[in-house]
Amino acid sequence: MAVSQQAHEFAEFLASVSAKSSTPGLDLAIIRDIVDSNHKASTEPEGVTYAEVDAGGVPALWAIPEGADPSKALLHFHFGGSVTASMHSDRKAAGHIAKAAGARSLVVDFRLAPEHPHPAQLDDAETAYRWLLSQGYEPRNIGSTGHSIGGTLAVMLPLRLLAKGEVTPGAIVSVSPWTDLTIQNASVDENEDNDKMLSRNTLELFRGAWLQDPGVDFADPQISLVNADLTGLPPTTVHYGEYETLADDGDQFGRRLADFKVTSEVHPLPEGQHSFVLGAGRVPEVDQAIQQMGQWLRKHLGA
């Protein structure tokens, strides 16, 4: 089936932003400003309002759809390899997902590397989760969502909670996750020309900024989710684009979920780009995928 014209235009948009951000000599602050402009790919979701909050010391942004179930909340983590992007770059995409799920979404503005290497991002994710609990949300009514590094954090948080013997969120939506930090999957090179946002070079730069401990093993199960023990993970759906450098990461993680008998689904998007949710409201294939994510959350939250 041929992909839509809007999908091709979205890929061209991502390519233009990537070209600008990779201009030699730019300082990191300017690169971050350019990457934040990815939000322009999404439309404003109708009937969604926003409110900035302090989530236990972590800046965050509520995306609140009209008629959202007041007992349910999503905890959403943005893209950017831990180095770029923000709650503002994800605001509209998170609003579309929240609307599909019929729940408000707390978009977390976690600290960025290299100023704040791992595990600062996961620490902020946990802090925001505990803040939601303090606001009266029950774990089973919270969905852990995100894309790219955010899709990784959406899984890392429940795994950290399980390791502490604590109750996890009720469901996970992980989009375009980075699950193998060894960067050895075939799709990294096979999709070099197809992926308009990420390349091997970008992944290596992100990894170096994020994982600064010289003793870290990139295959460590706490870092690379494809090696993690997933026992006890809540229902998890994985979406990834077939044109991503990280396509194999999504595929292998999906198989890993099945190996551990986790209630799960895996949805590869034909010719889909990395972090394709950024095309929310403009790309029909993306909107269809977001409806699937919403259905997953409606089905499993509160179950």
mmCIF file of C-alpha atoms in Angstrom:
data_model
loop_
_atom_site.group_PDB
_atom_site.id
_atom_site.type_symbol
_atom_site.label_atom_id
_atom_site.label_comp_id
_atom_site.label_asym_id
_atom_site.label_seq_id
_atom_site.Cartn_x
_atom_site.Cartn_y
_atom_site.Cartn_z
ATOM 1 C CA MET A 1 0.000 0.000 0.000
ATOM 2 C CA ALA A 2 1.391 3.375 -1.003
ATOM 3 C CA VAL A 3 2.013 5.857 1.777
ATOM 4 C CA SER A 4 0.250 9.203 1.719
ATOM 5 C CA GLN A 5 1.562 12.395 0.201
ATOM 6 C CA GLN A 6 1.400 13.880 3.706
ATOM 7 C CA ALA A 7 3.786 11.175 4.934
ATOM 8 C CA HIS A 8 6.311 12.150 2.237
ATOM 9 C CA GLU A 9 5.939 15.831 3.149
ATOM 10 C CA PHE A 10 6.470 14.977 6.826
ATOM 11 C CA ALA A 11 9.697 13.127 5.966
ATOM 12 C CA GLU A 12 10.896 16.159 3.984
ATOM 13 C CA PHE A 13 10.125 18.405 6.963
ATOM 14 C CA LEU A 14 12.155 16.182 9.314
ATOM 15 C CA ALA A 15 15.031 16.213 6.813
ATOM 16 C CA SER A 16 15.021 20.015 6.682
ATOM 17 C CA VAL A 17 15.105 20.335 10.479
ATOM 18 C CA SER A 18 17.912 17.758 10.697
ATOM 19 C CA ALA A 19 19.916 19.596 8.045
ATOM 20 C CA LYS A 20 19.600 22.884 9.948
ATOM 21 C CA SER A 21 20.503 21.334 13.308
ATOM 22 C CA SER A 22 23.581 19.574 11.909
ATOM 23 C CA THR A 23 25.117 22.754 10.455
ATOM 24 C CA PRO A 24 28.789 22.738 11.531
ATOM 25 C CA GLY A 25 29.783 25.103 14.332
ATOM 26 C CA LEU A 26 26.388 25.563 16.000
ATOM 27 C CA ASP A 27 26.374 25.666 19.777
ATOM 28 C CA LEU A 28 24.091 23.305 21.673
ATOM 29 C CA ALA A 29 21.591 25.995 22.696
ATOM 30 C CA ILE A 30 20.926 26.846 19.032
ATOM 31 C CA ILE A 31 20.694 23.163 18.067
ATOM 32 C CA ARG A 32 18.100 22.679 20.819
ATOM 33 C CA ASP A 33 16.071 25.629 19.530
ATOM 34 C CA ILE A 34 16.102 24.151 16.025
ATOM 35 C CA VAL A 35 15.077 20.669 17.237
ATOM 36 C CA ASP A 36 12.223 22.167 19.253
ATOM 37 C CA SER A 37 10.791 23.419 15.949
ATOM 38 C CA ASN A 38 9.812 19.809 15.131
ATOM 39 C CA HIS A 39 6.556 20.624 16.937
ATOM 40 C CA LYS A 40 5.475 22.498 13.797
ATOM 41 C CA ALA A 41 4.843 19.145 12.095
ATOM 42 C CA SER A 42 1.843 18.540 14.395
ATOM 43 C CA THR A 43 -1.439 20.395 14.245
ATOM 44 C CA GLU A 44 -2.970 21.857 17.373
ATOM 45 C CA PRO A 45 -5.306 19.149 18.688
ATOM 46 C CA GLU A 46 -8.832 20.549 18.940
ATOM 47 C CA GLY A 47 -10.343 20.717 22.393
ATOM 48 C CA VAL A 48 -7.051 20.334 24.278
ATOM 49 C CA THR A 49 -5.848 22.933 26.782
ATOM 50 C CA TYR A 50 -2.460 23.189 28.457
ATOM 51 C CA ALA A 51 -1.160 24.131 31.890
ATOM 52 C CA GLU A 52 2.440 24.230 33.112
ATOM 53 C CA VAL A 53 3.043 22.639 36.514
ATOM 54 C CA ASP A 54 5.827 21.830 38.938
ATOM 55 C CA ALA A 55 5.741 18.024 39.277
ATOM 56 C CA GLY A 56 7.666 17.591 42.507
ATOM 57 C CA GLY A 57 10.499 19.813 41.302
ATOM 58 C CA VAL A 58 10.398 18.650 37.680
ATOM 59 C CA PRO A 59 8.912 21.098 35.142
ATOM 60 C CA ALA A 60 5.984 19.575 33.276
ATOM 61 C CA LEU A 61 3.011 20.466 31.129
ATOM 62 C CA TRP A 62 -0.519 19.131 31.374
ATOM 63 C CA ALA A 63 -2.277 18.423 28.068
ATOM 64 C CA ILE A 64 -5.967 18.287 29.010
ATOM 65 C CA PRO A 65 -8.524 17.099 26.428
ATOM 66 C CA GLU A 66 -12.160 18.144 26.839
ATOM 67 C CA GLY A 67 -14.115 15.395 28.561
ATOM 68 C CA ALA A 68 -11.005 13.524 29.722
ATOM 69 C CA ASP A 69 -11.530 10.919 32.453
ATOM 70 C CA PRO A 70 -10.405 12.791 35.601
ATOM 71 C CA SER A 71 -9.221 9.557 37.244
ATOM 72 C CA LYS A 72 -6.734 8.679 34.497
ATOM 73 C CA ALA A 73 -3.443 10.283 33.459
ATOM 74 C CA LEU A 74 -0.629 9.659 31.028
ATOM 75 C CA LEU A 75 2.998 10.311 31.923
ATOM 76 C CA HIS A 76 4.661 11.339 28.660
ATOM 77 C CA PHE A 77 8.374 11.529 27.823
ATOM 78 C CA HIS A 78 9.703 13.471 24.827
ATOM 79 C CA PHE A 79 12.209 12.545 22.114
ATOM 80 C CA GLY A 80 15.713 13.961 21.553
ATOM 81 C CA GLY A 81 18.239 11.341 22.605
ATOM 82 C CA SER A 82 18.365 12.878 26.128
ATOM 83 C CA VAL A 83 20.243 15.836 24.595
ATOM 84 C CA THR A 84 17.605 17.888 22.746
ATOM 85 C CA ALA A 85 13.825 18.527 22.644
ATOM 86 C CA SER A 86 11.526 19.454 25.528
ATOM 87 C CA MET A 87 7.967 19.374 26.791
ATOM 88 C CA HIS A 88 7.257 22.131 24.259
ATOM 89 C CA SER A 89 8.440 20.097 21.260
ATOM 90 C CA ASP A 90 6.107 17.247 22.340
ATOM 91 C CA ARG A 91 3.153 19.301 23.509
ATOM 92 C CA LYS A 92 0.923 18.875 20.460
ATOM 93 C CA ALA A 93 1.759 15.231 19.739
ATOM 94 C CA ALA A 94 1.158 14.400 23.411
ATOM 95 C CA GLY A 95 -2.150 16.282 23.206
ATOM 96 C CA HIS A 96 -3.264 14.144 20.251
ATOM 97 C CA ILE A 97 -2.361 10.935 22.127
ATOM 98 C CA ALA A 98 -4.120 12.193 25.273
ATOM 99 C CA LYS A 99 -7.225 12.980 23.245
ATOM 100 C CA ALA A 100 -7.204 9.487 21.694
ATOM 101 C CA ALA A 101 -6.852 7.954 25.156
ATOM 102 C CA GLY A 102 -9.495 10.173 26.774
ATOM 103 C CA ALA A 103 -7.041 11.063 29.553
ATOM 104 C CA ARG A 104 -4.943 14.070 30.470
ATOM 105 C CA SER A 105 -1.211 13.780 29.815
ATOM 106 C CA LEU A 106 1.641 15.123 31.928
ATOM 107 C CA VAL A 107 4.501 15.946 29.518
ATOM 108 C CA VAL A 108 7.729 15.758 31.524
ATOM 109 C CA ASP A 109 10.528 18.272 30.886
ATOM 110 C CA PHE A 110 13.303 16.027 32.190
ATOM 111 C CA ARG A 111 16.876 17.285 32.532
ATOM 112 C CA LEU A 112 19.092 17.004 29.455
ATOM 113 C CA ALA A 113 22.557 15.593 28.793
ATOM 114 C CA PRO A 114 25.445 16.253 28.610
ATOM 115 C CA GLU A 115 24.849 18.647 31.523
ATOM 116 C CA HIS A 116 22.844 15.917 33.289
ATOM 117 C CA PRO A 117 23.874 12.419 32.179
ATOM 118 C CA HIS A 118 22.064 9.152 32.902
ATOM 119 C CA PRO A 119 20.271 8.457 35.220
ATOM 120 C CA ALA A 120 19.050 12.078 35.629
ATOM 121 C CA GLN A 121 16.304 11.561 33.025
ATOM 122 C CA LEU A 122 15.027 8.400 34.717
ATOM 123 C CA ASP A 123 15.235 10.080 38.128
ATOM 124 C CA ASP A 124 13.029 12.907 36.816
ATOM 125 C CA ALA A 125 10.605 10.372 35.320
ATOM 126 C CA GLU A 126 10.287 8.673 38.710
ATOM 127 C CA THR A 127 9.846 12.006 40.489
ATOM 128 C CA ALA A 128 7.034 12.995 38.117
ATOM 129 C CA TYR A 129 5.381 9.591 38.582
ATOM 130 C CA ARG A 130 5.471 9.948 42.366
ATOM 131 C CA TRP A 131 4.021 13.429 42.001
ATOM 132 C CA LEU A 132 1.084 11.968 40.052
ATOM 133 C CA LEU A 133 0.553 9.482 42.885
ATOM 134 C CA SER A 134 0.588 12.384 45.365
ATOM 135 C CA GLN A 135 -2.151 14.036 43.288
ATOM 136 C CA GLY A 136 -4.401 11.032 43.908
ATOM 137 C CA TYR A 137 -3.875 9.025 40.712
ATOM 138 C CA GLU A 138 -3.738 5.262 41.198
ATOM 139 C CA PRO A 139 -0.866 3.413 39.478
ATOM 140 C CA ARG A 140 -3.268 1.269 37.427
ATOM 141 C CA ASN A 141 -4.849 4.468 36.049
ATOM 142 C CA ILE A 142 -1.519 5.913 34.833
ATOM 143 C CA GLY A 143 -0.140 5.225 31.345
ATOM 144 C CA SER A 144 3.592 5.506 30.678
ATOM 145 C CA THR A 145 4.099 6.923 27.161
ATOM 146 C CA GLY A 146 6.857 8.405 25.021
ATOM 147 C CA HIS A 147 8.848 8.252 21.803
ATOM 148 C CA SER A 148 12.515 7.852 20.922
ATOM 149 C CA ILE A 149 14.480 8.193 24.183
ATOM 150 C CA GLY A 150 11.076 8.946 25.696
ATOM 151 C CA GLY A 151 9.864 5.552 24.486
ATOM 152 C CA THR A 152 12.859 4.052 26.294
ATOM 153 C CA LEU A 153 12.084 5.957 29.506
ATOM 154 C CA ALA A 154 8.430 4.864 29.264
ATOM 155 C CA VAL A 155 9.695 1.294 29.806
ATOM 156 C CA MET A 156 12.669 2.036 32.085
ATOM 157 C CA LEU A 157 10.421 3.681 34.682
ATOM 158 C CA PRO A 158 8.177 0.616 35.250
ATOM 159 C CA LEU A 159 11.263 -1.630 35.297
ATOM 160 C CA ARG A 160 12.844 0.549 37.991
ATOM 161 C CA LEU A 161 9.628 0.414 40.013
ATOM 162 C CA LEU A 162 9.481 -3.387 39.654
ATOM 163 C CA ALA A 163 13.086 -3.637 40.879
ATOM 164 C CA LYS A 164 12.015 -1.724 43.999
ATOM 165 C CA GLY A 165 9.017 -3.995 44.486
ATOM 166 C CA GLU A 166 6.592 -1.159 43.754
ATOM 167 C CA VAL A 167 3.424 -0.975 41.681
ATOM 168 C CA THR A 168 3.922 0.064 38.061
ATOM 169 C CA PRO A 169 1.752 2.210 35.801
ATOM 170 C CA GLY A 170 -1.149 0.288 34.273
ATOM 171 C CA ALA A 171 0.010 0.330 30.646
ATOM 172 C CA ILE A 172 2.889 1.399 28.389
ATOM 173 C CA VAL A 173 2.970 2.967 24.932
ATOM 174 C CA SER A 174 6.543 2.969 23.605
ATOM 175 C CA VAL A 175 7.069 4.624 20.215
ATOM 176 C CA SER A 176 10.359 4.392 18.278
ATOM 177 C CA PRO A 177 12.233 3.217 21.394
ATOM 178 C CA TRP A 178 16.024 3.037 21.540
ATOM 179 C CA THR A 179 16.471 -0.390 23.097
ATOM 180 C CA ASP A 180 19.972 -1.488 22.027
ATOM 181 C CA LEU A 181 22.644 1.003 23.043
ATOM 182 C CA THR A 182 25.390 -1.046 21.376
ATOM 183 C CA ILE A 183 24.076 0.455 18.081
ATOM 184 C CA GLN A 184 24.849 -2.823 16.293
ATOM 185 C CA ASN A 185 21.472 -3.546 14.659
ATOM 186 C CA ALA A 186 21.448 -3.884 10.869
ATOM 187 C CA SER A 187 18.696 -1.279 10.409
ATOM 188 C CA VAL A 188 21.021 1.465 11.694
ATOM 189 C CA ASP A 189 22.983 1.274 8.436
ATOM 190 C CA GLU A 190 20.287 -0.210 6.176
ATOM 191 C CA ASN A 191 17.958 2.744 6.871
ATOM 192 C CA GLU A 192 20.667 5.410 6.811
ATOM 193 C CA ASP A 193 19.099 7.040 3.732
ATOM 194 C CA ASN A 194 15.484 6.389 4.754
ATOM 195 C CA ASP A 195 15.560 7.847 8.273
ATOM 196 C CA LYS A 196 15.333 11.635 7.972
ATOM 197 C CA MET A 197 15.965 12.351 11.664
ATOM 198 C CA LEU A 198 18.560 9.896 12.982
ATOM 199 C CA SER A 199 21.877 8.483 11.763
ATOM 200 C CA ARG A 200 24.574 6.295 13.302
ATOM 201 C CA ASN A 201 26.642 9.419 13.932
ATOM 202 C CA THR A 202 23.763 11.130 15.763
ATOM 203 C CA LEU A 203 23.096 8.021 17.855
ATOM 204 C CA GLU A 204 26.769 7.826 18.849
ATOM 205 C CA LEU A 205 26.786 11.512 19.817
ATOM 206 C CA PHE A 206 23.640 11.049 21.914
ATOM 207 C CA ARG A 207 25.023 7.922 23.572
ATOM 208 C CA GLY A 208 28.274 9.659 24.502
ATOM 209 C CA ALA A 209 26.385 12.583 26.045
ATOM 210 C CA TRP A 210 23.881 10.385 27.905
ATOM 211 C CA LEU A 211 26.102 7.553 29.190
ATOM 212 C CA GLN A 212 29.184 9.316 30.503
ATOM 213 C CA ASP A 213 30.313 6.706 33.054
ATOM 214 C CA PRO A 214 33.487 5.237 31.458
ATOM 215 C CA GLY A 215 32.718 1.894 33.097
ATOM 216 C CA VAL A 216 29.281 1.498 31.550
ATOM 217 C CA ASP A 217 28.617 -1.561 29.406
ATOM 218 C CA PHE A 218 26.307 -0.510 26.558
ATOM 219 C CA ALA A 219 24.757 -4.005 26.608
ATOM 220 C CA ASP A 220 23.881 -3.681 30.326
ATOM 221 C CA PRO A 221 20.218 -4.732 30.751
ATOM 222 C CA GLN A 222 19.590 -1.526 32.709
ATOM 223 C CA ILE A 223 20.670 0.449 29.623
ATOM 224 C CA SER A 224 19.706 -1.813 26.699
ATOM 225 C CA LEU A 225 16.122 -2.970 27.140
ATOM 226 C CA VAL A 226 16.553 -5.801 24.606
ATOM 227 C CA ASN A 227 18.612 -7.522 27.319
ATOM 228 C CA ALA A 228 16.365 -6.673 30.272
ATOM 229 C CA ASP A 229 14.292 -9.049 32.380
ATOM 230 C CA LEU A 230 10.762 -7.870 31.521
ATOM 231 C CA THR A 231 8.959 -10.076 34.033
ATOM 232 C CA GLY A 232 5.968 -8.268 35.517
ATOM 233 C CA LEU A 233 5.881 -5.441 32.988
ATOM 234 C CA PRO A 234 2.358 -4.055 32.462
ATOM 235 C CA PRO A 235 0.606 -4.347 29.068
ATOM 236 C CA THR A 236 2.934 -2.759 26.522
ATOM 237 C CA THR A 237 2.418 -1.686 22.926
ATOM 238 C CA VAL A 238 5.378 -0.833 20.699
ATOM 239 C CA HIS A 239 5.089 1.307 17.566
ATOM 240 C CA TYR A 240 7.994 2.018 15.251
ATOM 241 C CA GLY A 241 8.564 3.158 11.686
ATOM 242 C CA GLU A 242 9.949 0.706 9.159
ATOM 243 C CA TYR A 243 12.230 3.445 7.792
ATOM 244 C CA GLU A 244 13.908 4.104 11.149
ATOM 245 C CA THR A 245 17.541 3.465 11.955
ATOM 246 C CA LEU A 246 16.038 2.016 15.160
ATOM 247 C CA ALA A 247 13.494 -0.235 13.382
ATOM 248 C CA ASP A 248 15.313 -3.364 14.595
ATOM 249 C CA ASP A 249 15.324 -1.971 18.138
ATOM 250 C CA GLY A 250 11.530 -1.824 18.106
ATOM 251 C CA ASP A 251 11.186 -5.236 16.459
ATOM 252 C CA GLN A 252 13.596 -6.995 18.825
ATOM 253 C CA PHE A 253 12.056 -5.379 21.881
ATOM 254 C CA GLY A 254 8.645 -6.570 20.718
ATOM 255 C CA ARG A 255 9.989 -10.134 20.517
ATOM 256 C CA ARG A 256 11.483 -9.732 23.977
ATOM 257 C CA LEU A 257 8.080 -8.745 25.373
ATOM 258 C CA ALA A 258 6.598 -11.916 23.865
ATOM 259 C CA ASP A 259 9.417 -14.032 25.340
ATOM 260 C CA PHE A 260 8.489 -12.764 28.799
ATOM 261 C CA LYS A 261 4.759 -13.334 28.190
ATOM 262 C CA VAL A 262 4.021 -9.628 28.608
ATOM 263 C CA THR A 263 0.595 -8.648 27.225
ATOM 264 C CA SER A 264 1.829 -6.802 24.172
ATOM 265 C CA GLU A 265 1.342 -5.661 20.599
ATOM 266 C CA VAL A 266 3.885 -4.497 18.036
ATOM 267 C CA HIS A 267 2.922 -2.124 15.210
ATOM 268 C CA PRO A 268 5.493 -1.392 12.467
ATOM 269 C CA LEU A 269 4.413 1.629 10.399
ATOM 270 C CA PRO A 270 5.124 1.096 6.668
ATOM 271 C CA GLU A 271 7.801 3.590 5.562
ATOM 272 C CA GLY A 272 7.330 5.288 8.939
ATOM 273 C CA GLN A 273 9.891 7.770 10.209
ATOM 274 C CA HIS A 274 11.543 7.863 13.610
ATOM 275 C CA SER A 275 9.317 9.643 16.142
ATOM 276 C CA PHE A 276 6.517 9.668 13.562
ATOM 277 C CA VAL A 277 4.001 10.820 16.208
ATOM 278 C CA LEU A 278 5.331 14.321 15.534
ATOM 279 C CA GLY A 279 3.184 14.228 12.375
ATOM 280 C CA ALA A 280 -0.016 14.052 14.448
ATOM 281 C CA GLY A 281 -2.974 15.782 12.824
ATOM 282 C CA ARG A 282 -1.344 16.038 9.388
ATOM 283 C CA VAL A 283 -0.340 12.502 8.382
ATOM 284 C CA PRO A 284 -3.241 10.018 8.068
ATOM 285 C CA GLU A 285 -1.062 6.991 8.896
ATOM 286 C CA VAL A 286 0.150 8.719 12.050
ATOM 287 C CA ASP A 287 -3.368 9.596 13.154
ATOM 288 C CA GLN A 288 -4.422 5.983 12.643
ATOM 289 C CA ALA A 289 -1.484 4.778 14.765
ATOM 290 C CA ILE A 290 -2.356 7.295 17.496
ATOM 291 C CA GLN A 291 -5.928 5.970 17.537
ATOM 292 C CA GLN A 292 -4.479 2.480 18.114
ATOM 293 C CA MET A 293 -2.388 3.850 20.985
ATOM 294 C CA GLY A 294 -5.476 5.494 22.466
ATOM 295 C CA GLN A 295 -7.457 2.266 22.214
ATOM 296 C CA TRP A 296 -4.643 0.380 23.959
ATOM 297 C CA LEU A 297 -4.652 2.856 26.833
ATOM 298 C CA ARG A 298 -8.449 2.904 27.108
ATOM 299 C CA LYS A 299 -8.458 -0.903 27.222
ATOM 300 C CA HIS A 300 -5.722 -1.407 29.787
ATOM 301 C CA LEU A 301 -5.781 1.593 32.132
ATOM 302 C CA GLY A 302 -7.833 0.808 35.207
ATOM 303 C CA ALA A 303 -8.030 -2.871 34.275
#
